[in-house]
PDB file of C-alpha atoms in Angstrom:
ATOM      1  CA  MET A   1       8.893  10.417  23.295  1.00 84.00           C
ATOM      2  CA  THR A   2       5.784   9.728  24.839  1.00 90.00           C
ATOM      3  CA  ASN A   3       4.476   6.472  26.061  1.00 90.00           C
ATOM      4  CA  SER A   4       2.746   6.092  23.390  1.00 92.00           C
ATOM      5  CA  GLU A   5       5.429   6.637  20.395  1.00 91.00           C
ATOM      6  CA  ILE A   6       7.563   3.868  22.516  1.00 91.00           C
ATOM      7  CA  GLU A   7       4.169   1.508  22.406  1.00 92.00           C
ATOM      8  CA  ASP A   8       3.941   2.039  18.672  1.00 93.00           C
ATOM      9  CA  LEU A   9       7.788   0.980  18.441  1.00 93.00           C
ATOM     10  CA  TRP A  10       7.380  -2.313  19.797  1.00 90.00           C
ATOM     11  CA  ILE A  11       4.341  -2.992  18.386  1.00 93.00           C
ATOM     12  CA  GLU A  12       5.939  -2.207  15.248  1.00 94.00           C
ATOM     13  CA  ALA A  13       8.836  -4.761  16.029  1.00 94.00           C
ATOM     14  CA  TRP A  14       6.148  -7.135  17.185  1.00 92.00           C
ATOM     15  CA  SER A  15       4.939  -6.945  14.059  1.00 94.00           C
ATOM     16  CA  LYS A  16       7.586  -7.509  11.642  1.00 94.00           C
ATOM     17  CA  LEU A  17       9.104 -10.316  13.882  1.00 94.00           C
ATOM     18  CA  ILE A  18       5.550 -12.054  13.919  1.00 93.00           C
ATOM     19  CA  GLU A  19       5.447 -11.283   9.533  1.00 93.00           C
ATOM     20  CA  ILE A  20       9.087 -13.385   9.838  1.00 91.00           C
ATOM     21  CA  VAL A  21       8.369 -16.342  11.801  1.00 91.00           C
ATOM     22  CA  GLU A  22       4.916 -17.041   9.964  1.00 87.00           C
ATOM     23  CA  ASP A  23       3.950 -20.336  11.222  1.00 85.00           C
ATOM     24  CA  GLU A  24       6.827 -21.449  12.852  1.00 87.00           C
ATOM     25  CA  ALA A  25       6.858 -19.709  15.749  1.00 82.00           C
ATOM     26  CA  ARG A  26       7.187 -23.123  18.136  1.00 88.00           C
ATOM     27  CA  THR A  27      10.272 -23.539  16.412  1.00 90.00           C
ATOM     28  CA  MET A  28      11.755 -20.947  15.197  1.00 93.00           C
ATOM     29  CA  ARG A  29      14.448 -19.216  17.524  1.00 96.00           C
ATOM     30  CA  CYS A  30      16.091 -15.478  18.385  1.00 97.00           C
ATOM     31  CA  LEU A  31      19.717 -14.384  18.269  1.00 98.00           C
ATOM     32  CA  LEU A  32      19.849 -11.768  20.466  1.00 98.00           C
ATOM     33  CA  PRO A  33      22.708  -9.433  19.881  1.00 97.00           C
ATOM     34  CA  ASP A  34      24.533 -10.822  23.627  1.00 97.00           C
ATOM     35  CA  GLY A  35      24.908 -14.342  22.207  1.00 97.00           C
ATOM     36  CA  ASN A  36      22.014 -15.590  24.104  1.00 98.00           C
ATOM     37  CA  VAL A  37      18.956 -17.904  21.471  1.00 98.00           C
ATOM     38  CA  VAL A  38      15.533 -17.390  22.713  1.00 98.00           C
ATOM     39  CA  ASP A  39      12.621 -18.349  21.899  1.00 96.00           C
ATOM     40  CA  VAL A  40       9.666 -15.872  19.673  1.00 95.00           C
ATOM     41  CA  GLU A  41       8.109 -15.009  23.281  1.00 94.00           C
ATOM     42  CA  GLN A  42      11.310 -14.428  24.878  1.00 97.00           C
ATOM     43  CA  CYS A  43      12.148 -12.274  22.005  1.00 96.00           C
ATOM     44  CA  LYS A  44       9.355 -10.495  21.772  1.00 95.00           C
ATOM     45  CA  GLY A  45       9.835  -9.239  25.845  1.00 96.00           C
ATOM     46  CA  TRP A  46      13.242  -8.555  24.733  1.00 97.00           C
ATOM     47  CA  LEU A  47      12.360  -6.139  21.644  1.00 96.00           C
ATOM     48  CA  GLN A  48       9.809  -4.126  24.472  1.00 94.00           C
ATOM     49  CA  ASP A  49      12.400  -3.943  27.180  1.00 96.00           C
ATOM     50  CA  SER A  50      14.984  -2.822  24.584  1.00 96.00           C
ATOM     51  CA  VAL A  51      12.366  -0.126  22.926  1.00 94.00           C
ATOM     52  CA  TYR A  52      11.559   1.210  26.742  1.00 93.00           C
ATOM     53  CA  ALA A  53      15.446   1.192  27.672  1.00 94.00           C
ATOM     54  CA  GLU A  54      15.321   3.612  24.405  1.00 92.00           C
ATOM     55  CA  PHE A  55      17.493   1.240  22.472  1.00 95.00           C
ATOM     56  CA  SER A  56      15.960   1.566  18.737  1.00 94.00           C
ATOM     57  CA  VAL A  57      15.415  -2.322  17.390  1.00 96.00           C
ATOM     58  CA  ASN A  58      15.813  -3.932  14.203  1.00 95.00           C
ATOM     59  CA  ILE A  59      14.975  -7.556  13.208  1.00 95.00           C
ATOM     60  CA  GLU A  60      15.953  -9.614  10.190  1.00 96.00           C
ATOM     61  CA  ARG A  61      15.752 -13.187   8.924  1.00 95.00           C
ATOM     62  CA  GLY A  62      18.685 -15.270   9.461  1.00 96.00           C
ATOM     63  CA  TRP A  63      20.157 -18.457  10.690  1.00 96.00           C
ATOM     64  CA  VAL A  64      20.836 -19.863  14.393  1.00 96.00           C
ATOM     65  CA  PHE A  65      21.869 -23.090  14.765  1.00 93.00           C
ATOM     66  CA  ASP A  66      21.944 -24.052  11.279  1.00 93.00           C
ATOM     67  CA  ARG A  67      17.812 -23.208  11.131  1.00 93.00           C
ATOM     68  CA  ARG A  68      16.022 -20.619   9.431  1.00 93.00           C
ATOM     69  CA  GLY A  69      15.667 -17.739  12.307  1.00 95.00           C
ATOM     70  CA  VAL A  70      15.476 -14.149  13.565  1.00 96.00           C
ATOM     71  CA  ILE A  71      18.949 -12.136  14.003  1.00 97.00           C
ATOM     72  CA  ALA A  72      18.050  -9.445  16.475  1.00 97.00           C
ATOM     73  CA  SER A  73      19.951  -6.123  17.237  1.00 97.00           C
ATOM     74  CA  ARG A  74      20.186  -2.651  19.145  1.00 96.00           C
ATOM     75  CA  LEU A  75      21.612   0.767  18.825  1.00 94.00           C
ATOM     76  CA  ALA A  76      21.371   3.795  21.268  1.00 91.00           C
ATOM     77  CA  ARG A  77      18.356   5.819  19.873  1.00 81.00           C
ATOM     78  CA  GLN A  78      19.071   9.513  19.422  1.00 75.00           C
TER      79      GLN A  78
END
């Protein structure tokens, strides 16, 4: 996979994240697969790092601490 293709993957993930959080980026939290809860900026970093580490990432709307949030997951890319 080329660097350009890798960048496209994390940019696509960031775009999906921004679409989910909309105007709530300051208050919305993201639940990572290891159980850590992070803010949106840290979630962006996790998405980028995961794609560069050869994982396929997914994010979806969910509940974090009884509030609307983002659930992140990843699988080994094949």
